Amino acid sequence: MTAIKHALQRDIFTPNDERLLSIVNVCKAGKKKRNCFLCATVTTERPVQVNVVKVKKSDKGDFYKRQTAWALRDLAVVDAKDAAKESPEFDLHFDKVYKWVASSTVEKNTFISCIWKLNQRYLRKKIDFINVSSQLLEESVPSGENQSVAGGDEEAVDEYQELNAREEQDIEIMMEGCEYAIANAEAFAEKLSRELQVLDGANIQSIMASEKQVNILMKLLDEALKEVDQIELKLSSYEEMLQSVKEQMDQISESNHLIHLSNTNNVKLLSEIEFLVNHMDLAKGHIKALQEGDLTSSRGIEACTNAADALLQCMNVALRPGHDMLHAVKQQQQRFSDLREQFARRLASHLNSVFVQQGHDQSSTLAQHSAELTLPNHHPFHRDLLRYAKLMEWLKNTDYGKYEGLTKNYMDYLSRLYEREIKDFFEVAKIKMTGTTREGKKFATLPRKESAVKQETESLHGSSGKLTGSTSSLNKLSVQSSGNRRSQSSSLLDMGNMSASDLDVADRTKFDKIFEQVLSELEPLCLAEQDFISKFFKLQQHQSTSGTTMNEVEEMDGIALSRSHTSGVPQTVSSEKDMIRQMMTKIFRCIEPELNNLIALGDKIDSFNSLYMLVKMSHHVWTAQNVDPASFLSTTLGNVLVTVKRNFDKCISNQMKQMDEVKISKKSKVGILPFVAEFEEFAALAESIFKNAERRGDLDKAYIKLIRAVFDSVEKVANESQKTPRDVVMMENFHHIFATLSRLKISCLEAEKKEAKQKYTDHLQSYVIYSLGQPLEKLNHFFEGVEARVAQGIREEEVSYQLAFNKQELRKVIKEYPGKEVKKGLDNLYKKVDKHLCEEENLLQVVWHSMQDEFIRQYKHFEGLIARCYPGSGITMEFTIQDILDYCSSIAQSH
């Protein structure tokens, strides 16, 4: 085994700068026995690395090769299998468990002992040894020699040390000097032993000879030791002195540290005190202003505002950690809270007094405006209150409860004040609309049912000289006792109030101006109040910057719905904007019902007023929405616009209903139907009212409905007419409609205008043909027979050879129609047409001219047949076309 160990050291480990410490011959457990060697090695260079190397003998020769190497630090467990019983088996736990069987138990124990020593020296007992005999481990570390295990020479664990180069050289020289060094090793060894004994003796003699020098040396050493002791005493005294100095220096250093710490703390304390003084100290002037400041003068209000801002800054200062625990800070905060409460109470009380005083002041001015259609101006009151706007903002931020109380009180006082002003304003407007006196005012403001009953009992001529009778229908077309005016029931547009023919333009213009003035007074009043509320109560108004369109009122299933179409407006508005709208709604809660009452009165006076109101209200809604589509004014006017639109739609619906119910007299000719004339009046008025109006679309829809109803009703009346021919009724009324539409140039009724013209033309032609008939009856029958023969296949020039249609028969028939008889027949025809047509439309000459053209057409037809069927006969009519023209002209002039 020693020879193998030397060979492995030389061939494998020396080239790698490693030393072999232990070796064991092993084979793997449970497999075919193939021997190999496990070697424990250390590197010669530092830091030392310890490895376990598996070495295997080559199959092709006697040399060894290194197969596997593990670092000893990777070894976790060494398992000897059995500590009580001798066994060659053992396990090494690296990355996995390697099971080995040693060639002998001695080799196994030697190897494990070497591993344990290396673990103790290099790995700090990292490896666990299990099932290893404690005796084996104790033998490896003899008692009292732990230092050799922990840090002794490497020779303690090394059983072999290789000769170095110098030793090898000395041995070679010595062997060269002896001839039998190799041949007779024992003799050589004996020789060396004798020489060693000689050298030992020489050494002992040399030592004995040098005893004197040793004694001298020992004496010198004793003296040196005494000197060392003296030096040590001096060093000790010096050390004591230095220790005293060190203690003093330590005390000085500690004192300096405490002084520095004290200075630092004083600087920080000063900084904290300065912070509290600078941020939580309220000037005496501010305190006096908060406690006793004058809230009536501008200078006093400014001083109170500055003091309130300073107080708010002191209360809102961001305290540093720990400040709130200081007693002085708590006292100051309590003082600030008391000042805030005291000033908030004083400010709220003063503003409440101002609100009450405003109500009294404004009430005293109501008498001045009672006879004028104007609303009192609140600008001076707003101007005075706006001086407190900053204080209101302070109150909102510091005491929201008192802020809310002031808001509620303001709404209560102002709502009562505005209610009195607005009601008086609307009473004046109603008086001016109806033209009544103070006594008549009471009648104008009665409830709707009571007013209607009273109207039925009143004379048709009220104090204003206008008709205010009760409801009547269009089913009667008789003349009432006041023969100088049309019957109240004959008006298509009489919606249960006054006949449109009894209202002059001046009255309607007067109503329009009054209604416009009412809206013009309300609009700036609401806008000024809303702007004041926003500024005084510090409520933000988020105006929409995106495009908006006005409220559109659409009719769906008979119900008018108001929808506000906006683009880019968010669905959820801010709470402050909602608060503005709520305040405005409470303050002006009487505006919407008063406007609705005024609209009802205007509609009662004249249903045409709904046209004026629709245009005016639409314009004001559009204007309000351009300012703020979600404002109180925009919402309120939009709601009222719905009512106006309903009245307008009701007016149109009732007109159509009355057209349906109209009846005509059976004893007189029809002429221009009343509803046709009334449509002309309605259209002319509507065009003048809706010129450049925003709600033109509503009028166009009404036009379409009305014109269709007019067309249907004209046809119905024409079918029921007994006195006047149907064609005449249709011709005259559609001619009137066509003329009206041509004059007014209503773009949405272009198709109806063409239809009216076509109907007029068709019925004119039909009436001409029907009325003219066959004025030359026998001659007409004769030529009908001629045309029948030609149709049967007889050539035209051969018709004269037919017995019934020869030239003699033709001459005989022509002689029966001399010019005198023709003129007489035309004269009778003219009288008949004159009897059918009405004078209003003046269509007699038009019809007569059409009849003349039709008669000439028939004459030319007869002349053509004579020329073709009786060529060369020289037969002609006894009158010419010129005679026909003369007859017609003479008859027209004579009548």
PDB file of C-alpha atoms in Angstrom, residues 675-875:
ATOM      1  CA  PHE A 675    -112.445  78.351 -43.329  1.00  0.00           C
ATOM      2  CA  VAL A 676    -110.617  79.014 -46.615  1.00  0.00           C
ATOM      3  CA  ALA A 677    -110.761  82.744 -45.928  1.00  0.00           C
ATOM      4  CA  GLU A 678    -109.763  82.141 -42.331  1.00  0.00           C
ATOM      5  CA  PHE A 679    -106.796  80.008 -43.405  1.00  0.00           C
ATOM      6  CA  GLU A 680    -105.671  82.952 -45.531  1.00  0.00           C
ATOM      7  CA  GLU A 681    -105.977  85.229 -42.505  1.00  0.00           C
ATOM      8  CA  PHE A 682    -104.168  82.717 -40.279  1.00  0.00           C
ATOM      9  CA  ALA A 683    -101.347  82.183 -42.758  1.00  0.00           C
ATOM     10  CA  ALA A 684    -100.840  85.901 -43.359  1.00  0.00           C
ATOM     11  CA  LEU A 685    -100.734  86.593 -39.631  1.00  0.00           C
ATOM     12  CA  ALA A 686     -98.490  83.608 -38.895  1.00  0.00           C
ATOM     13  CA  GLU A 687     -96.021  84.623 -41.598  1.00  0.00           C
ATOM     14  CA  SER A 688     -95.748  88.105 -40.142  1.00  0.00           C
ATOM     15  CA  ILE A 689     -95.303  86.699 -36.606  1.00  0.00           C
ATOM     16  CA  PHE A 690     -92.910  83.842 -37.404  1.00  0.00           C
ATOM     17  CA  LYS A 691     -90.631  85.848 -39.671  1.00  0.00           C
ATOM     18  CA  ASN A 692     -87.042  84.844 -38.687  1.00  0.00           C
ATOM     19  CA  ALA A 693     -88.403  82.922 -35.670  1.00  0.00           C
ATOM     20  CA  GLU A 694     -86.514  80.004 -34.067  1.00  0.00           C
ATOM     21  CA  ARG A 695     -89.552  77.717 -34.023  1.00  0.00           C
ATOM     22  CA  ARG A 696     -90.430  77.897 -37.704  1.00  0.00           C
ATOM     23  CA  GLY A 697     -90.610  74.106 -37.784  1.00  0.00           C
ATOM     24  CA  ASP A 698     -93.674  74.072 -35.511  1.00  0.00           C
ATOM     25  CA  LEU A 699     -95.511  76.441 -37.842  1.00  0.00           C
ATOM     26  CA  ASP A 700     -94.578  74.366 -40.895  1.00  0.00           C
ATOM     27  CA  LYS A 701     -96.020  71.245 -39.243  1.00  0.00           C
ATOM     28  CA  ALA A 702     -99.206  73.187 -38.422  1.00  0.00           C
ATOM     29  CA  TYR A 703     -99.417  74.424 -42.033  1.00  0.00           C
ATOM     30  CA  ILE A 704     -99.241  70.875 -43.358  1.00  0.00           C
ATOM     31  CA  LYS A 705    -102.006  69.699 -41.014  1.00  0.00           C
ATOM     32  CA  LEU A 706    -104.231  72.713 -41.700  1.00  0.00           C
ATOM     33  CA  ILE A 707    -103.879  72.711 -45.504  1.00  0.00           C
ATOM     34  CA  ARG A 708    -104.698  69.011 -45.694  1.00  0.00           C
ATOM     35  CA  ALA A 709    -107.751  69.622 -43.523  1.00  0.00           C
ATOM     36  CA  VAL A 710    -108.751  72.577 -45.758  1.00  0.00           C
ATOM     37  CA  PHE A 711    -108.402  70.428 -48.895  1.00  0.00           C
ATOM     38  CA  ASP A 712    -110.490  67.630 -47.405  1.00  0.00           C
ATOM     39  CA  SER A 713    -113.147  70.004 -46.077  1.00  0.00           C
ATOM     40  CA  VAL A 714    -113.461  71.869 -49.414  1.00  0.00           C
ATOM     41  CA  GLU A 715    -114.040  68.580 -51.188  1.00  0.00           C
ATOM     42  CA  LYS A 716    -116.539  67.491 -48.540  1.00  0.00           C
ATOM     43  CA  VAL A 717    -118.517  70.757 -48.799  1.00  0.00           C
ATOM     44  CA  ALA A 718    -118.416  70.574 -52.623  1.00  0.00           C
ATOM     45  CA  ASN A 719    -119.884  67.075 -52.550  1.00  0.00           C
ATOM     46  CA  GLU A 720    -122.668  68.186 -50.177  1.00  0.00           C
ATOM     47  CA  SER A 721    -123.486  71.421 -52.085  1.00  0.00           C
ATOM     48  CA  GLN A 722    -126.972  71.523 -53.665  1.00  0.00           C
ATOM     49  CA  LYS A 723    -127.316  75.127 -54.799  1.00  0.00           C
ATOM     50  CA  THR A 724    -123.841  75.523 -56.298  1.00  0.00           C
ATOM     51  CA  PRO A 725    -122.310  72.953 -58.672  1.00  0.00           C
ATOM     52  CA  ARG A 726    -119.486  70.873 -57.187  1.00  0.00           C
ATOM     53  CA  ASP A 727    -116.995  72.032 -59.831  1.00  0.00           C
ATOM     54  CA  VAL A 728    -117.716  75.679 -59.019  1.00  0.00           C
ATOM     55  CA  VAL A 729    -117.123  75.155 -55.273  1.00  0.00           C
ATOM     56  CA  MET A 730    -113.879  73.307 -55.965  1.00  0.00           C
ATOM     57  CA  MET A 731    -112.719  75.745 -58.658  1.00  0.00           C
ATOM     58  CA  GLU A 732    -113.356  78.932 -56.670  1.00  0.00           C
ATOM     59  CA  ASN A 733    -111.919  77.734 -53.338  1.00  0.00           C
ATOM     60  CA  PHE A 734    -108.822  76.074 -54.810  1.00  0.00           C
ATOM     61  CA  HIS A 735    -108.232  79.169 -56.909  1.00  0.00           C
ATOM     62  CA  HIS A 736    -108.383  81.213 -53.692  1.00  0.00           C
ATOM     63  CA  ILE A 737    -106.009  78.805 -51.926  1.00  0.00           C
ATOM     64  CA  PHE A 738    -103.590  78.896 -54.862  1.00  0.00           C
ATOM     65  CA  ALA A 739    -103.643  82.694 -54.919  1.00  0.00           C
ATOM     66  CA  THR A 740    -103.032  82.830 -51.157  1.00  0.00           C
ATOM     67  CA  LEU A 741    -100.088  80.420 -51.261  1.00  0.00           C
ATOM     68  CA  SER A 742     -98.576  82.212 -54.280  1.00  0.00           C
ATOM     69  CA  ARG A 743     -98.789  85.541 -52.510  1.00  0.00           C
ATOM     70  CA  LEU A 744     -97.390  84.362 -49.156  1.00  0.00           C
ATOM     71  CA  LYS A 745     -94.682  82.148 -50.725  1.00  0.00           C
ATOM     72  CA  ILE A 746     -94.688  79.542 -47.932  1.00  0.00           C
ATOM     73  CA  SER A 747     -91.831  77.197 -48.822  1.00  0.00           C
ATOM     74  CA  CYS A 748     -93.151  74.152 -46.978  1.00  0.00           C
ATOM     75  CA  LEU A 749     -96.451  74.321 -48.952  1.00  0.00           C
ATOM     76  CA  GLU A 750     -94.988  74.358 -52.447  1.00  0.00           C
ATOM     77  CA  ALA A 751     -96.384  70.902 -53.200  1.00  0.00           C
ATOM     78  CA  GLU A 752     -99.831  71.911 -51.888  1.00  0.00           C
ATOM     79  CA  LYS A 753     -99.716  75.087 -53.995  1.00  0.00           C
ATOM     80  CA  LYS A 754     -99.129  73.013 -57.132  1.00  0.00           C
ATOM     81  CA  GLU A 755    -101.879  70.626 -56.081  1.00  0.00           C
ATOM     82  CA  ALA A 756    -104.313  73.536 -55.529  1.00  0.00           C
ATOM     83  CA  LYS A 757    -103.480  74.934 -58.975  1.00  0.00           C
ATOM     84  CA  GLN A 758    -104.026  71.541 -60.577  1.00  0.00           C
ATOM     85  CA  LYS A 759    -107.361  71.058 -58.822  1.00  0.00           C
ATOM     86  CA  TYR A 760    -108.462  74.556 -59.823  1.00  0.00           C
ATOM     87  CA  THR A 761    -107.492  73.926 -63.469  1.00  0.00           C
ATOM     88  CA  ASP A 762    -109.152  70.503 -63.588  1.00  0.00           C
ATOM     89  CA  HIS A 763    -112.441  71.682 -62.099  1.00  0.00           C
ATOM     90  CA  LEU A 764    -112.457  74.811 -64.281  1.00  0.00           C
ATOM     91  CA  GLN A 765    -112.188  72.621 -67.379  1.00  0.00           C
ATOM     92  CA  SER A 766    -114.773  70.207 -66.052  1.00  0.00           C
ATOM     93  CA  TYR A 767    -117.217  73.031 -65.296  1.00  0.00           C
ATOM     94  CA  VAL A 768    -116.689  74.634 -68.723  1.00  0.00           C
ATOM     95  CA  ILE A 769    -117.341  71.381 -70.538  1.00  0.00           C
ATOM     96  CA  TYR A 770    -120.330  70.576 -68.332  1.00  0.00           C
ATOM     97  CA  SER A 771    -121.878  74.076 -68.603  1.00  0.00           C
ATOM     98  CA  LEU A 772    -121.179  74.579 -72.319  1.00  0.00           C
ATOM     99  CA  GLY A 773    -122.591  71.190 -73.165  1.00  0.00           C
ATOM    100  CA  GLN A 774    -123.677  71.011 -76.869  1.00  0.00           C
ATOM    101  CA  PRO A 775    -124.825  74.518 -77.884  1.00  0.00           C
ATOM    102  CA  LEU A 776    -125.311  73.320 -81.551  1.00  0.00           C
ATOM    103  CA  GLU A 777    -127.052  70.130 -80.502  1.00  0.00           C
ATOM    104  CA  LYS A 778    -128.480  68.934 -83.853  1.00  0.00           C
ATOM    105  CA  LEU A 779    -125.303  69.799 -85.702  1.00  0.00           C
ATOM    106  CA  ASN A 780    -123.375  67.957 -83.014  1.00  0.00           C
ATOM    107  CA  HIS A 781    -125.540  64.835 -83.433  1.00  0.00           C
ATOM    108  CA  PHE A 782    -125.139  65.015 -87.251  1.00  0.00           C
ATOM    109  CA  PHE A 783    -121.347  65.062 -87.096  1.00  0.00           C
ATOM    110  CA  GLU A 784    -121.281  62.328 -84.467  1.00  0.00           C
ATOM    111  CA  GLY A 785    -123.051  60.150 -87.063  1.00  0.00           C
ATOM    112  CA  VAL A 786    -120.459  61.127 -89.660  1.00  0.00           C
ATOM    113  CA  GLU A 787    -117.639  60.168 -87.308  1.00  0.00           C
ATOM    114  CA  ALA A 788    -119.402  56.869 -86.604  1.00  0.00           C
ATOM    115  CA  ARG A 789    -119.520  56.003 -90.337  1.00  0.00           C
ATOM    116  CA  VAL A 790    -115.846  56.849 -90.699  1.00  0.00           C
ATOM    117  CA  ALA A 791    -115.100  54.655 -87.718  1.00  0.00           C
ATOM    118  CA  GLN A 792    -116.978  51.791 -89.432  1.00  0.00           C
ATOM    119  CA  GLY A 793    -114.552  51.978 -92.360  1.00  0.00           C
ATOM    120  CA  ILE A 794    -116.265  54.363 -94.824  1.00  0.00           C
ATOM    121  CA  ARG A 795    -113.851  56.785 -96.358  1.00  0.00           C
ATOM    122  CA  GLU A 796    -114.383  60.418 -95.388  1.00  0.00           C
ATOM    123  CA  GLU A 797    -114.990  61.626 -98.984  1.00  0.00           C
ATOM    124  CA  GLU A 798    -117.636  58.909 -99.475  1.00  0.00           C
ATOM    125  CA  VAL A 799    -119.687  59.920 -96.380  1.00  0.00           C
ATOM    126  CA  SER A 800    -121.647  62.454 -98.494  1.00  0.00           C
ATOM    127  CA  TYR A 801    -123.095  59.565-100.534  1.00  0.00           C
ATOM    128  CA  GLN A 802    -124.822  58.180 -97.465  1.00  0.00           C
ATOM    129  CA  LEU A 803    -128.547  59.004 -97.548  1.00  0.00           C
ATOM    130  CA  ALA A 804    -128.742  60.298 -93.993  1.00  0.00           C
ATOM    131  CA  PHE A 805    -125.548  62.340 -94.289  1.00  0.00           C
ATOM    132  CA  ASN A 806    -125.705  63.810 -97.764  1.00  0.00           C
ATOM    133  CA  LYS A 807    -125.134  67.431 -98.546  1.00  0.00           C
ATOM    134  CA  GLN A 808    -128.841  68.339 -98.464  1.00  0.00           C
ATOM    135  CA  GLU A 809    -129.178  67.009 -94.913  1.00  0.00           C
ATOM    136  CA  LEU A 810    -126.078  68.956 -93.877  1.00  0.00           C
ATOM    137  CA  ARG A 811    -127.412  72.218 -95.319  1.00  0.00           C
ATOM    138  CA  LYS A 812    -130.719  71.601 -93.599  1.00  0.00           C
ATOM    139  CA  VAL A 813    -129.077  71.220 -90.179  1.00  0.00           C
ATOM    140  CA  ILE A 814    -126.791  74.259 -90.635  1.00  0.00           C
ATOM    141  CA  LYS A 815    -129.775  76.487 -91.470  1.00  0.00           C
ATOM    142  CA  GLU A 816    -131.258  75.744 -88.035  1.00  0.00           C
ATOM    143  CA  TYR A 817    -128.342  77.610 -86.377  1.00  0.00           C
ATOM    144  CA  PRO A 818    -128.160  81.126 -87.696  1.00  0.00           C
ATOM    145  CA  GLY A 819    -125.981  83.695 -85.864  1.00  0.00           C
ATOM    146  CA  LYS A 820    -128.931  85.170 -84.005  1.00  0.00           C
ATOM    147  CA  GLU A 821    -129.798  81.833 -82.340  1.00  0.00           C
ATOM    148  CA  VAL A 822    -126.184  81.201 -81.428  1.00  0.00           C
ATOM    149  CA  LYS A 823    -125.877  84.591 -79.704  1.00  0.00           C
ATOM    150  CA  LYS A 824    -129.103  83.970 -77.783  1.00  0.00           C
ATOM    151  CA  GLY A 825    -127.840  80.620 -76.499  1.00  0.00           C
ATOM    152  CA  LEU A 826    -124.537  82.143 -75.406  1.00  0.00           C
ATOM    153  CA  ASP A 827    -126.360  84.929 -73.560  1.00  0.00           C
ATOM    154  CA  ASN A 828    -128.407  82.413 -71.589  1.00  0.00           C
ATOM    155  CA  LEU A 829    -125.232  80.485 -70.803  1.00  0.00           C
ATOM    156  CA  TYR A 830    -123.534  83.651 -69.469  1.00  0.00           C
ATOM    157  CA  LYS A 831    -126.450  84.327 -67.133  1.00  0.00           C
ATOM    158  CA  LYS A 832    -126.299  80.783 -65.822  1.00  0.00           C
ATOM    159  CA  VAL A 833    -122.578  81.006 -65.113  1.00  0.00           C
ATOM    160  CA  ASP A 834    -123.010  84.398 -63.460  1.00  0.00           C
ATOM    161  CA  LYS A 835    -125.633  82.869 -61.193  1.00  0.00           C
ATOM    162  CA  HIS A 836    -123.270  80.048 -60.121  1.00  0.00           C
ATOM    163  CA  LEU A 837    -120.128  82.100 -59.463  1.00  0.00           C
ATOM    164  CA  CYS A 838    -119.537  84.383 -56.459  1.00  0.00           C
ATOM    165  CA  GLU A 839    -118.385  87.951 -56.809  1.00  0.00           C
ATOM    166  CA  GLU A 840    -115.576  87.656 -54.229  1.00  0.00           C
ATOM    167  CA  GLU A 841    -113.321  85.507 -56.350  1.00  0.00           C
ATOM    168  CA  ASN A 842    -114.097  87.375 -59.630  1.00  0.00           C
ATOM    169  CA  LEU A 843    -113.716  84.320 -61.843  1.00  0.00           C
ATOM    170  CA  LEU A 844    -116.635  85.085 -64.211  1.00  0.00           C
ATOM    171  CA  GLN A 845    -114.493  86.494 -66.995  1.00  0.00           C
ATOM    172  CA  VAL A 846    -111.967  83.696 -66.610  1.00  0.00           C
ATOM    173  CA  VAL A 847    -114.713  81.072 -66.925  1.00  0.00           C
ATOM    174  CA  TRP A 848    -116.383  82.951 -69.773  1.00  0.00           C
ATOM    175  CA  HIS A 849    -113.100  83.167 -71.665  1.00  0.00           C
ATOM    176  CA  SER A 850    -112.549  79.430 -71.198  1.00  0.00           C
ATOM    177  CA  MET A 851    -116.066  78.752 -72.537  1.00  0.00           C
ATOM    178  CA  GLN A 852    -115.365  80.958 -75.540  1.00  0.00           C
ATOM    179  CA  ASP A 853    -112.202  78.958 -76.258  1.00  0.00           C
ATOM    180  CA  GLU A 854    -114.083  75.656 -75.911  1.00  0.00           C
ATOM    181  CA  PHE A 855    -116.881  76.860 -78.247  1.00  0.00           C
ATOM    182  CA  ILE A 856    -114.331  77.948 -80.852  1.00  0.00           C
ATOM    183  CA  ARG A 857    -112.628  74.562 -80.538  1.00  0.00           C
ATOM    184  CA  GLN A 858    -115.930  72.797 -81.295  1.00  0.00           C
ATOM    185  CA  TYR A 859    -116.570  75.165 -84.229  1.00  0.00           C
ATOM    186  CA  LYS A 860    -113.151  74.390 -85.744  1.00  0.00           C
ATOM    187  CA  HIS A 861    -113.824  70.672 -85.290  1.00  0.00           C
ATOM    188  CA  PHE A 862    -117.075  70.961 -87.301  1.00  0.00           C
ATOM    189  CA  GLU A 863    -115.370  73.007 -90.027  1.00  0.00           C
ATOM    190  CA  GLY A 864    -112.673  70.373 -90.314  1.00  0.00           C
ATOM    191  CA  LEU A 865    -115.176  67.544 -90.729  1.00  0.00           C
ATOM    192  CA  ILE A 866    -117.051  69.516 -93.475  1.00  0.00           C
ATOM    193  CA  ALA A 867    -113.795  70.129 -95.338  1.00  0.00           C
ATOM    194  CA  ARG A 868    -112.769  66.467 -95.221  1.00  0.00           C
ATOM    195  CA  CYS A 869    -116.126  64.750 -95.746  1.00  0.00           C
ATOM    196  CA  TYR A 870    -117.769  67.238 -98.144  1.00  0.00           C
ATOM    197  CA  PRO A 871    -114.880  68.558-100.241  1.00  0.00           C
ATOM    198  CA  GLY A 872    -115.796  71.104-102.928  1.00  0.00           C
ATOM    199  CA  SER A 873    -119.363  71.403-101.726  1.00  0.00           C
ATOM    200  CA  GLY A 874    -118.948  75.017-100.656  1.00  0.00           C
ATOM    201  CA  ILE A 875    -121.000  74.375 -97.530  1.00  0.00           C
TER     202      ILE A 875
END
